[in-house]
Short mmCIF file of C-alpha atoms and ligand atoms in Angstrom, two decimals:
data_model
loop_
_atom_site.label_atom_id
_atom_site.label_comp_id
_atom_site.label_asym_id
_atom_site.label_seq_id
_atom_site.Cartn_x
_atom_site.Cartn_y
_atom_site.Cartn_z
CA UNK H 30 60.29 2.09 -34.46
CA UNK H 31 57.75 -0.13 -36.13
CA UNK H 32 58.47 -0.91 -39.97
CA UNK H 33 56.78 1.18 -42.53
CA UNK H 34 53.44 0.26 -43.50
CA UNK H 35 53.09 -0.20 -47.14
CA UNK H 36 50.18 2.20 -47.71
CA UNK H 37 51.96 4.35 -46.01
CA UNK H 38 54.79 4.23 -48.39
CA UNK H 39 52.92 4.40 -51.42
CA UNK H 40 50.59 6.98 -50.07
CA UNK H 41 53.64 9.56 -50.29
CA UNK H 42 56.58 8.11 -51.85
CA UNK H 43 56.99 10.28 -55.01
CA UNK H 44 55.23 13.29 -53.59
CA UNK H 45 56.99 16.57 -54.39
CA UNK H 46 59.42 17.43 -51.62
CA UNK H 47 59.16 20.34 -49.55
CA UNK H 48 61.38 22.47 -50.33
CA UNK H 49 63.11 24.77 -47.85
CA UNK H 50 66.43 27.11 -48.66
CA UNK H 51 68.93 28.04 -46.57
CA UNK H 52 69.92 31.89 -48.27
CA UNK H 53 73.55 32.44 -47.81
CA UNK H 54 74.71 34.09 -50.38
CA UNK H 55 77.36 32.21 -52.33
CA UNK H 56 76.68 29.25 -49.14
CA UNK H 57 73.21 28.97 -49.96
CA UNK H 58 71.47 25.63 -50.60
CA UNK H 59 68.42 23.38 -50.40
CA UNK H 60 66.87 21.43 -48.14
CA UNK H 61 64.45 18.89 -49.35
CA UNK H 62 61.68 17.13 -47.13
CA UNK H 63 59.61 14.54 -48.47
CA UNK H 64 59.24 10.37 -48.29
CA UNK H 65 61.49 8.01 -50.52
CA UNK H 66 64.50 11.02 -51.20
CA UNK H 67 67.24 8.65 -50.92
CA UNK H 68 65.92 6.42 -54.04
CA UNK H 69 66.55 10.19 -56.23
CA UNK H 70 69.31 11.12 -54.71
CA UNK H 71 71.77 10.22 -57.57
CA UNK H 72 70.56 12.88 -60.06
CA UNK H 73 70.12 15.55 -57.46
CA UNK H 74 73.65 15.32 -56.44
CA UNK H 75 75.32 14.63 -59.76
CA UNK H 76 73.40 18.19 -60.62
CA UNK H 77 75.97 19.31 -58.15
CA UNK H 78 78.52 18.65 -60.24
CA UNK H 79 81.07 15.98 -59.63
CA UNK H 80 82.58 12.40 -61.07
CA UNK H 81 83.08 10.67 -57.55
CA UNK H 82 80.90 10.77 -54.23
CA UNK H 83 82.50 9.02 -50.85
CA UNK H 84 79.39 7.66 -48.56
CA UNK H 85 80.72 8.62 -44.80
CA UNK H 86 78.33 6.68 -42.57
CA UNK H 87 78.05 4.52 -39.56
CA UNK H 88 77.88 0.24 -39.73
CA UNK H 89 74.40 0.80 -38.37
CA UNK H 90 72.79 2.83 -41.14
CA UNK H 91 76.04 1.84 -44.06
CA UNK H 92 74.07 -1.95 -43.38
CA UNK H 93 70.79 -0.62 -44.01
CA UNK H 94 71.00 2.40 -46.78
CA UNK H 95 74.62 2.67 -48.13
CA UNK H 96 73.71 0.60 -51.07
CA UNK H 97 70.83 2.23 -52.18
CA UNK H 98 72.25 5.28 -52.02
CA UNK H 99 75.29 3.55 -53.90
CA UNK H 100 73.23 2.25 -56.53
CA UNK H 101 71.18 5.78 -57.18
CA UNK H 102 75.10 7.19 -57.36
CA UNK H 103 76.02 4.69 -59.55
CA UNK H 104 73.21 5.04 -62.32
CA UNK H 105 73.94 9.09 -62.60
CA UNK H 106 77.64 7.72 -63.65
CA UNK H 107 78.84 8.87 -59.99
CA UNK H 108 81.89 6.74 -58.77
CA UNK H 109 81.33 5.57 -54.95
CA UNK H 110 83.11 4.72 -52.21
CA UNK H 111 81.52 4.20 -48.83
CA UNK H 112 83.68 5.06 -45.47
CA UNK H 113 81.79 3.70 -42.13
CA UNK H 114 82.84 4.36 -38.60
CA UNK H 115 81.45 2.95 -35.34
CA UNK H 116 78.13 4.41 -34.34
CA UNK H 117 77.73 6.18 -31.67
CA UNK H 118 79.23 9.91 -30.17
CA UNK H 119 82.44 8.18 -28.97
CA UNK H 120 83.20 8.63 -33.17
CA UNK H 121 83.70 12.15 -33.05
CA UNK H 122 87.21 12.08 -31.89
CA UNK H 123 90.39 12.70 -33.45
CA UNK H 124 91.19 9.13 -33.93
CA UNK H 125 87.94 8.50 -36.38
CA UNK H 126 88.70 11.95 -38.29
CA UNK H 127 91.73 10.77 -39.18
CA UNK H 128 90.68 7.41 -40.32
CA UNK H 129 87.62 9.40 -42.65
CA UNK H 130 90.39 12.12 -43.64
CA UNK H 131 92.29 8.87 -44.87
CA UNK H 132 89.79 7.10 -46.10
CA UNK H 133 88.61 9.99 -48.42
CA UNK H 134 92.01 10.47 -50.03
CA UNK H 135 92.12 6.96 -50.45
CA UNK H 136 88.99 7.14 -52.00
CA UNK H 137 91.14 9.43 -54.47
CA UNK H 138 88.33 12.42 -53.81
CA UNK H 139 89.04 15.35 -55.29
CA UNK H 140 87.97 18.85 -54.22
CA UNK H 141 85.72 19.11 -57.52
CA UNK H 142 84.38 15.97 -55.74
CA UNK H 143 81.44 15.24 -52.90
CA UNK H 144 81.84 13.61 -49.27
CA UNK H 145 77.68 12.94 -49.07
CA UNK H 146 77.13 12.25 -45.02
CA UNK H 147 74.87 9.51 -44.22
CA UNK H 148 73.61 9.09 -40.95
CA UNK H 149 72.98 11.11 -37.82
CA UNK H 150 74.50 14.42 -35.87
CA UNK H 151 77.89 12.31 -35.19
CA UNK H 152 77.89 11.25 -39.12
CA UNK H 153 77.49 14.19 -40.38
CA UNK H 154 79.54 16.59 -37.60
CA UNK H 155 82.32 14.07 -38.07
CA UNK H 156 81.91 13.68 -42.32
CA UNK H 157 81.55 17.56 -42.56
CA UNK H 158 84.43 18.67 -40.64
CA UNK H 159 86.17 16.14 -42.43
CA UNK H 160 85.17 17.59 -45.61
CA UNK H 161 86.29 21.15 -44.34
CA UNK H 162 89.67 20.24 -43.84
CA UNK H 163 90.31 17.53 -46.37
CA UNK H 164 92.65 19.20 -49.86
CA UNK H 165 91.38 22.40 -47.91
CA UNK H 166 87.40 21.83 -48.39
CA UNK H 167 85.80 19.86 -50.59
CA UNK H 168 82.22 19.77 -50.76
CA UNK H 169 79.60 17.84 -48.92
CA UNK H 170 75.76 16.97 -48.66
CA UNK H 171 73.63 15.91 -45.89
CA UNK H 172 71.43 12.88 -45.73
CA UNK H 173 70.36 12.80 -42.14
CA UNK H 174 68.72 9.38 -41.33
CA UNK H 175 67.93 10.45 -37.57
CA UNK H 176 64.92 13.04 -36.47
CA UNK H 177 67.38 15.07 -34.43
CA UNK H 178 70.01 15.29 -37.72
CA UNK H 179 66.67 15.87 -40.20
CA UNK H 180 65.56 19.12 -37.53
CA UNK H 181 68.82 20.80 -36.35
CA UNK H 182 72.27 19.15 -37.12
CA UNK H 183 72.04 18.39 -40.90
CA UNK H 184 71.20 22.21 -41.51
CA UNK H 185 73.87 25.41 -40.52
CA UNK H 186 77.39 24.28 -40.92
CA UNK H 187 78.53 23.49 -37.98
CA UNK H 188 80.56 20.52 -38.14
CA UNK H 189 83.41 19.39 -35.61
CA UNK H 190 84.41 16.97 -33.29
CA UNK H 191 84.81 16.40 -29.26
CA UNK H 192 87.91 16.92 -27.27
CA UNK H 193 88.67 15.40 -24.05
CA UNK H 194 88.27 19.16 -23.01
CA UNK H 195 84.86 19.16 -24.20
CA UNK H 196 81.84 18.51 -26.94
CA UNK H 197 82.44 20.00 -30.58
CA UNK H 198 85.36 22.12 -29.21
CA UNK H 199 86.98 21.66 -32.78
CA UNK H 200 85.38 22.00 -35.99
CA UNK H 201 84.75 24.07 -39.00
CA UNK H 202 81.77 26.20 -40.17
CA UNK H 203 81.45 23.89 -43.47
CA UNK H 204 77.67 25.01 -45.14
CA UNK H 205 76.72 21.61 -47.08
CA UNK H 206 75.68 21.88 -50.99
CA UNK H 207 72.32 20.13 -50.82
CA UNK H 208 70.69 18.81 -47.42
CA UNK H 209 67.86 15.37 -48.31
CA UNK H 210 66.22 14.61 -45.36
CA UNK H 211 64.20 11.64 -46.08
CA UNK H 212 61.61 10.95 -43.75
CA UNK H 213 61.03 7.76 -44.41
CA UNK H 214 64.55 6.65 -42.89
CA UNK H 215 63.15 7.23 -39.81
CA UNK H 216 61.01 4.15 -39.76
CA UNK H 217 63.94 2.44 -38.97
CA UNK H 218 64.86 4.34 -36.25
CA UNK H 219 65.24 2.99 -32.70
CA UNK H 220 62.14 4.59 -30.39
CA UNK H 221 64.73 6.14 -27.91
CA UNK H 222 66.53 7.92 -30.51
CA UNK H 223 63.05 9.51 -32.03
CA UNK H 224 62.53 10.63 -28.51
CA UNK H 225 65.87 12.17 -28.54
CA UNK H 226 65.12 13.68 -31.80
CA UNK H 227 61.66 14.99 -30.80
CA UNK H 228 63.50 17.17 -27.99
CA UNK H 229 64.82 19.50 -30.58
CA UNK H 230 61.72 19.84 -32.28
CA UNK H 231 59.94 21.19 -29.67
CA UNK H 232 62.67 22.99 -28.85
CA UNK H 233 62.16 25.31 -31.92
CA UNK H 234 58.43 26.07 -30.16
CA UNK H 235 60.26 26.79 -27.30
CA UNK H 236 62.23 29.41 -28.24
CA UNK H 237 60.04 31.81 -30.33
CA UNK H 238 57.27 29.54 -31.17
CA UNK H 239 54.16 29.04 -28.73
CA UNK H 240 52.14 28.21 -31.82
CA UNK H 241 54.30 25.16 -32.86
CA UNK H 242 54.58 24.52 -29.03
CA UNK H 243 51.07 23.55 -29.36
CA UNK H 244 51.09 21.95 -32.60
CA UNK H 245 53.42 19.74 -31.00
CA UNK H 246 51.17 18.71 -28.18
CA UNK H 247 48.44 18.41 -30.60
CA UNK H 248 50.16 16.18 -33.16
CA UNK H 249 53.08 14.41 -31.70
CA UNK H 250 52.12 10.68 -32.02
CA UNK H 251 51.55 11.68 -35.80
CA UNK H 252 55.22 12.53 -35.85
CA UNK H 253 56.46 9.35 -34.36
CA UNK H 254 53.79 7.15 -36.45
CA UNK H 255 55.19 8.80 -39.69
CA UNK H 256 52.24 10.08 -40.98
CA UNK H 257 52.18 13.59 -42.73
CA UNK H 258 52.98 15.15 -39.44
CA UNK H 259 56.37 13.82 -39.54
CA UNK H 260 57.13 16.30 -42.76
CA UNK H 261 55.57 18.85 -41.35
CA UNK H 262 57.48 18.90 -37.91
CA UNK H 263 60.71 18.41 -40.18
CA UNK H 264 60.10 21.12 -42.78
CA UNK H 265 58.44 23.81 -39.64
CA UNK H 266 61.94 22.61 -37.98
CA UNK H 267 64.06 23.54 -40.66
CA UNK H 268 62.44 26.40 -41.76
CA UNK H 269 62.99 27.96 -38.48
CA UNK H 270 66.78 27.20 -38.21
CA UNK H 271 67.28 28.37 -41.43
CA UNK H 272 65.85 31.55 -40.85
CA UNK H 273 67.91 31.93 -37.52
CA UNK H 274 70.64 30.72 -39.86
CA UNK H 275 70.34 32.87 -42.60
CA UNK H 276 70.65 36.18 -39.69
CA UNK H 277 73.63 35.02 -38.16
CA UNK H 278 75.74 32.61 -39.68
CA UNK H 279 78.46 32.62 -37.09
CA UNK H 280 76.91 32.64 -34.21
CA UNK H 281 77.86 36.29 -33.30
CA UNK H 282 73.99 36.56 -32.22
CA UNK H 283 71.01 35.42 -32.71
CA UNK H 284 72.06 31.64 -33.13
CA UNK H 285 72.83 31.30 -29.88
CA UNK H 286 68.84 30.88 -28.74
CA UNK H 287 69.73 27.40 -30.65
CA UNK H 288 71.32 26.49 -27.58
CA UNK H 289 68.31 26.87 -25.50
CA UNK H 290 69.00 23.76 -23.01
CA UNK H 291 72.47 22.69 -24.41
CA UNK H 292 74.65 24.18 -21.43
CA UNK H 293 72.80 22.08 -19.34
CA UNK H 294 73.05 19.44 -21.73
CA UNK H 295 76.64 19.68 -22.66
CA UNK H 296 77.51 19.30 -18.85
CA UNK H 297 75.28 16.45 -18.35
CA UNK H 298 76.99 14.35 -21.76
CA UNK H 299 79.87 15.24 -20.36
CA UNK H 300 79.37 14.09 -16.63
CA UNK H 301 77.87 10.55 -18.37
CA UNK H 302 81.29 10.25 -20.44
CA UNK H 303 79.36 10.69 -23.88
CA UNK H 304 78.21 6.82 -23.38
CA UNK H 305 75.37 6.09 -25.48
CA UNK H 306 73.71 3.65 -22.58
CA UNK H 307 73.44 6.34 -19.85
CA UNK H 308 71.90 9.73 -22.20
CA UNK H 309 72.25 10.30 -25.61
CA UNK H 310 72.65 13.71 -27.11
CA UNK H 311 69.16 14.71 -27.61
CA UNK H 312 67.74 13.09 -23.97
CA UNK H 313 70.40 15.10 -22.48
CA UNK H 314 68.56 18.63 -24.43
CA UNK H 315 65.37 17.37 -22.94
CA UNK H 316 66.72 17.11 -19.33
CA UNK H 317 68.66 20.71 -20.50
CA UNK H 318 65.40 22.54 -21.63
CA UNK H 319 63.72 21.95 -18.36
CA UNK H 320 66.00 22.57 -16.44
CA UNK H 321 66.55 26.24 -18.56
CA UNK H 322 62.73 26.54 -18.09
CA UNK H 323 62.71 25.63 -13.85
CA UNK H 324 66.20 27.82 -13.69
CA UNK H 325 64.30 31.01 -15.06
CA UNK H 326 61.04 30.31 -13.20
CA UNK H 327 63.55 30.38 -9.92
CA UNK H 328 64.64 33.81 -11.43
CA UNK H 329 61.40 34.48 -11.67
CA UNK H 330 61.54 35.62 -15.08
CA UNK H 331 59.03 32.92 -16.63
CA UNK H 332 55.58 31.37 -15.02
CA UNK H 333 55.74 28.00 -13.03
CA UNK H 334 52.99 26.89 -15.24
CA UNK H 335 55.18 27.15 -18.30
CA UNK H 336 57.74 25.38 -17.14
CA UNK H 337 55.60 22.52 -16.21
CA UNK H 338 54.00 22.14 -19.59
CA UNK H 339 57.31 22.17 -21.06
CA UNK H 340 58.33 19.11 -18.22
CA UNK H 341 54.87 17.66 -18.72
CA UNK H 342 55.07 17.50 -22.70
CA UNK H 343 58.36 16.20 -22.81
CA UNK H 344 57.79 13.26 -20.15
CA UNK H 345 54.40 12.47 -21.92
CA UNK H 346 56.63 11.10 -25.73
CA UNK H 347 58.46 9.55 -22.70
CA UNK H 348 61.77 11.20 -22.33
CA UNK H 349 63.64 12.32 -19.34
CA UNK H 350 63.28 15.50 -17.83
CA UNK H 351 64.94 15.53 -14.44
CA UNK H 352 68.49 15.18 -13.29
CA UNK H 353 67.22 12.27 -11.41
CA UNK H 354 66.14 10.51 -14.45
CA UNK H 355 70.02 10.12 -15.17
CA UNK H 356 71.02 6.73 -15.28
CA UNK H 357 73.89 6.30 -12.63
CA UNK H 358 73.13 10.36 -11.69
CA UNK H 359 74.27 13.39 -12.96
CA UNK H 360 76.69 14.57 -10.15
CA UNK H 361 76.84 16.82 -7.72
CA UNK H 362 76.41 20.69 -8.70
CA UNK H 363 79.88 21.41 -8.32
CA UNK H 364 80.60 18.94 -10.75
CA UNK H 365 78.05 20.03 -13.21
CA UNK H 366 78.98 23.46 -12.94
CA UNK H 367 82.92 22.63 -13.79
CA UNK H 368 81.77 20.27 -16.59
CA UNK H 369 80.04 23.78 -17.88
CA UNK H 370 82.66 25.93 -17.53
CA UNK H 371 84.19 24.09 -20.12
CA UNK H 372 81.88 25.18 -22.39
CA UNK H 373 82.59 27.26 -25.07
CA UNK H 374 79.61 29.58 -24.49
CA UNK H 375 81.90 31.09 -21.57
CA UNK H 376 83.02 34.44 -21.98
CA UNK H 377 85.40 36.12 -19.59
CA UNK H 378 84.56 33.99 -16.68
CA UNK H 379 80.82 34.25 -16.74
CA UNK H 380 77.86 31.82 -17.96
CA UNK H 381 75.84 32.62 -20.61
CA UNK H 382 72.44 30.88 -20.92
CA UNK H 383 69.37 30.95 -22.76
CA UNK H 384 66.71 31.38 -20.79
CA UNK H 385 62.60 32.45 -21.30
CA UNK H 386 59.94 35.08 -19.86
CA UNK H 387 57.75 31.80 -21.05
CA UNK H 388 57.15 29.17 -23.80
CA UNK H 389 58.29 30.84 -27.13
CA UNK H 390 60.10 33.72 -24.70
CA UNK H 391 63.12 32.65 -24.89
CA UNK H 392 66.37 35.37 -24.74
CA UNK H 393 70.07 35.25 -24.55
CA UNK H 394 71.36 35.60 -20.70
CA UNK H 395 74.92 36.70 -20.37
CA UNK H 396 76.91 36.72 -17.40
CA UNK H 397 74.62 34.72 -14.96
CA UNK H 398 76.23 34.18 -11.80
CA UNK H 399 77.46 31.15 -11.34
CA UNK H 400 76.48 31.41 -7.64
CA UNK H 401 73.03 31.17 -8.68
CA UNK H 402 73.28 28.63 -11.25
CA UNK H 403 75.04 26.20 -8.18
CA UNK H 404 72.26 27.15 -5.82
CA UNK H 405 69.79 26.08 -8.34
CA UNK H 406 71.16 22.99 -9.17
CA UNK H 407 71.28 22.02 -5.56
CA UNK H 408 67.71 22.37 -5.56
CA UNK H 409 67.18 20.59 -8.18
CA UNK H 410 69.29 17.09 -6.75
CA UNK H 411 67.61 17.77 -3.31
CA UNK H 412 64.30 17.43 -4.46
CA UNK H 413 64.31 14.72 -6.20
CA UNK H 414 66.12 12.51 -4.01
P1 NAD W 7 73.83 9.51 -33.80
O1 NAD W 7 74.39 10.07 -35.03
O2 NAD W 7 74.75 8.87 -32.83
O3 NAD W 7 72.69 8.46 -34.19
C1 NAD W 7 72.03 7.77 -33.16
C2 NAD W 7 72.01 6.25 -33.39
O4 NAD W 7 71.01 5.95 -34.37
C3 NAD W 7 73.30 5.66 -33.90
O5 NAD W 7 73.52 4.45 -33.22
C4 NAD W 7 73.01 5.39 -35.37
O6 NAD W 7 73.74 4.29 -35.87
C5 NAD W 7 71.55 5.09 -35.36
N1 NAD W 7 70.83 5.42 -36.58
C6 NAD W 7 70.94 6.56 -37.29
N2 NAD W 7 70.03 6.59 -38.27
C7 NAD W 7 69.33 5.44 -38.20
C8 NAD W 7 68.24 4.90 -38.93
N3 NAD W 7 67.64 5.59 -39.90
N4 NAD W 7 67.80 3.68 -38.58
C9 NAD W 7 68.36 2.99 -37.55
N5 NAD W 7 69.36 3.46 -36.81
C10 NAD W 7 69.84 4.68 -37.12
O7 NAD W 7 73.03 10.60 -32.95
P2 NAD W 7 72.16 11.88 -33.32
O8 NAD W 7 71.24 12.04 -32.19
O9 NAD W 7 71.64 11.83 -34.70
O10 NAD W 7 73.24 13.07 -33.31
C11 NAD W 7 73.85 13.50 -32.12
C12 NAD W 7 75.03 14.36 -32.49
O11 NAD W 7 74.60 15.50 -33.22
C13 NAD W 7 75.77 14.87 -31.29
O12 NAD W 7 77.14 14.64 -31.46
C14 NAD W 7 75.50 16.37 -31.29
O13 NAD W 7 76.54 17.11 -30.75
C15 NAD W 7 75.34 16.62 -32.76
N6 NAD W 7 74.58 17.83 -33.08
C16 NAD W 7 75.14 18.71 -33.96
C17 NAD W 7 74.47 19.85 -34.32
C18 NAD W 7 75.05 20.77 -35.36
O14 NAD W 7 74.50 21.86 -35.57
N7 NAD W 7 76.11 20.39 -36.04
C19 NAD W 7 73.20 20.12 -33.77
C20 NAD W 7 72.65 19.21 -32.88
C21 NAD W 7 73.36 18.06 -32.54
N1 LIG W 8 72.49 23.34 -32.91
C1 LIG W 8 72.95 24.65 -32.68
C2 LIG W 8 73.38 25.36 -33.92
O1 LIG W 8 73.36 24.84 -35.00
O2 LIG W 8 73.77 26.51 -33.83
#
């Protein structure tokens, strides 16, 4: 992205952050929204309650925030030590949680102590599953530095790691303490990976919001410019997972609809061997939501013309929306559908998918045929080639 203007900076640097809570009983917590957080985030997590804080991050964003966030420890009387992995999904293996598990006793952290997780979904999946299983749980807090970790992976407690059997197959449900998303850290962030971000934004109007559908449409260049848009589409974003959150913790339910896209998506990071160059996570729930949205027009259970504006919004902020838009393809269907049955959202046997009547429609499917899901597919690589 294009560096931050200073106007821009000092128009809302300072501003009062949103504020949006996560109500979980004894779980619950903050999260903040606002320009500049990472400058105050020393008192805010020393209010916690601890003497030392270990920084888990990435070389990419340690290089470019790690000291700041050191230095704003450091003047609450917070010892620091900073732990940074190679960026990128291939980091949320076993090998890497063992070097953060190590680093963090190293780092002599206590569980009265804080792992704070800087950086994006892989950072903070990979720092708060660490955290979960480190002296038995210690606690952590988010500082998501990428749109998609600011809207969806920074908030909910789902932390874990990938397993040559599959994506996030083991993990923890680890709630954070205290989630900062500071918008501003996103001026730094690569165009493709706002894209990917952007996907689960409007994936939040997708599944029971037509009105923020819209907004979307309406203001999307205002999110990627970083003007007060940006806030909004974080805050609206978190809002609505923590409410989903806040119903059904576990995922017994309701949380599921959060997966609108990602068993297409899952298969489809999985087919491309998780490598950064071919999709990244959130190009991969772009590609996944339109493909939810054509597979339930072809059930007929949602309008054609819904499932174009969904394609049509999505390839306008210049993401991918097709199988064919793969780089090096996305395999045949047989493939795809083996790479899903991997999934963990299969229950005796049988698919389940989220799928909508129309935009904001969107309902939990069990037991779709797989039959149907194959045909479909085939379709879909037939008619684009
Ligand atoms: P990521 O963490 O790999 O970050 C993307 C890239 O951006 C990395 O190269 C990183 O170094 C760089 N980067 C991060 N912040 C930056 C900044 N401010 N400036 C410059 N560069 C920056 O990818 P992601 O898209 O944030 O996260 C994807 C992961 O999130 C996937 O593993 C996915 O499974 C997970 N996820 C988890 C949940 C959950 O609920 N736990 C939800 C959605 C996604
Ligand atoms: N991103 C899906 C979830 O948090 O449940």
């Amino acid at each position: 992205m294009t560096a931050p203007t200073p106007s821009r900076r000092l128009a809302s640097a300072g501003a009062e952050p949103v504020r949006v809570p996560v109500p979980l009983g004894e779980r619950s917590y903050d999260i903040l929204v606002g320009r500049g957080l990472i400058d105050e985030a020393g008192p805010r997590i020393a209010a916690l309650g601890c003497r030392a804080a270990a920084i888990v991050s990435d070389t990419t964003v340690a290089a470019l925030y790690a000291k700041r966030l050191s230095a704003s420890l450091q003047a609450t009387g917070v010892r620091t030590a900073t732990i940074a992995v190679a960026p990128g999904e291939l980091s949320k293996s076993y090998e890497t949680l063992a070097q953060v598990c190590d680093g963090l006793l190293a780092a002599r952290i206590e569980r009265s102590d804080l792992v704070v997780a800087l950086g994006g979904g892989v950072v903070g999946d990979l720092a708060g599953f660490a955290a979960a299983v480190v002296r038995r749980g210690v606690r952590f807090v988010q500082i998501p530095t990428t749109l998609l970790a600011q809207v969806d992976s920074s908030v909910g407690g789902k932390t874990g790691i990938n397993s040559p059997h599959g994506k996030n197959l083991v993990g923890a449900f680890h709630q954070p303490s205290l989630v900062l998303a500071d918008t501003a850290l996103l001026d730094s962030l690569p165009l493709r990976e706002m894209r990917a971000g952007y996907a689960e934004v409007v994936k939040y109007g997708l599944i029971d919001d037509p009105h923020f559908f819209e907004w979307c449409e309406r203001h999307w260049r205002g999110v990627f410019a970083g003007g007060p848009e940006r806030d909004e589409a974080v805050a609206r974003s978190c809002r609505a997972k923590a409410a989903v959150v806040a119903r059904d913790e576990r995922e017994d339910g309701d949380r599921a609809l959060l997966n609108l896209g990602h068993t297409f998506a899952h298969a489809l990071e999985r087919m491309t061997g998780y490598d950064p160059r071919r999709l990244v996570h959130g190009e991969a729930v772009a590609i996944g939501l339109c493909l939810a949205f054509r597979f339930s027009m072809r059930l007929g259970l949602c309008p054609g013309q819904d499932a174009g504006r969904v394609a049509g919004h999505l390839a306008t902020v210049g993401l991918p929306t097709r199988l064919a838009d793969v780089p090096g393809g996305a395999g045949s269907a047989d493939a795809l559908l083996d790479a899903m049955a991997q999934d963990k959202k299969v229950k005796d046997g049988a698919l389940t998918f989220i799928l909508a009547r129309g935009i904001g429609q969107s309902f939990i499917a069990r037991g779709v045929e797989a039959d149907a899901v194959r045909a479909f597919l085939e379709e879909e690589i037939l008619a684009q080639s």
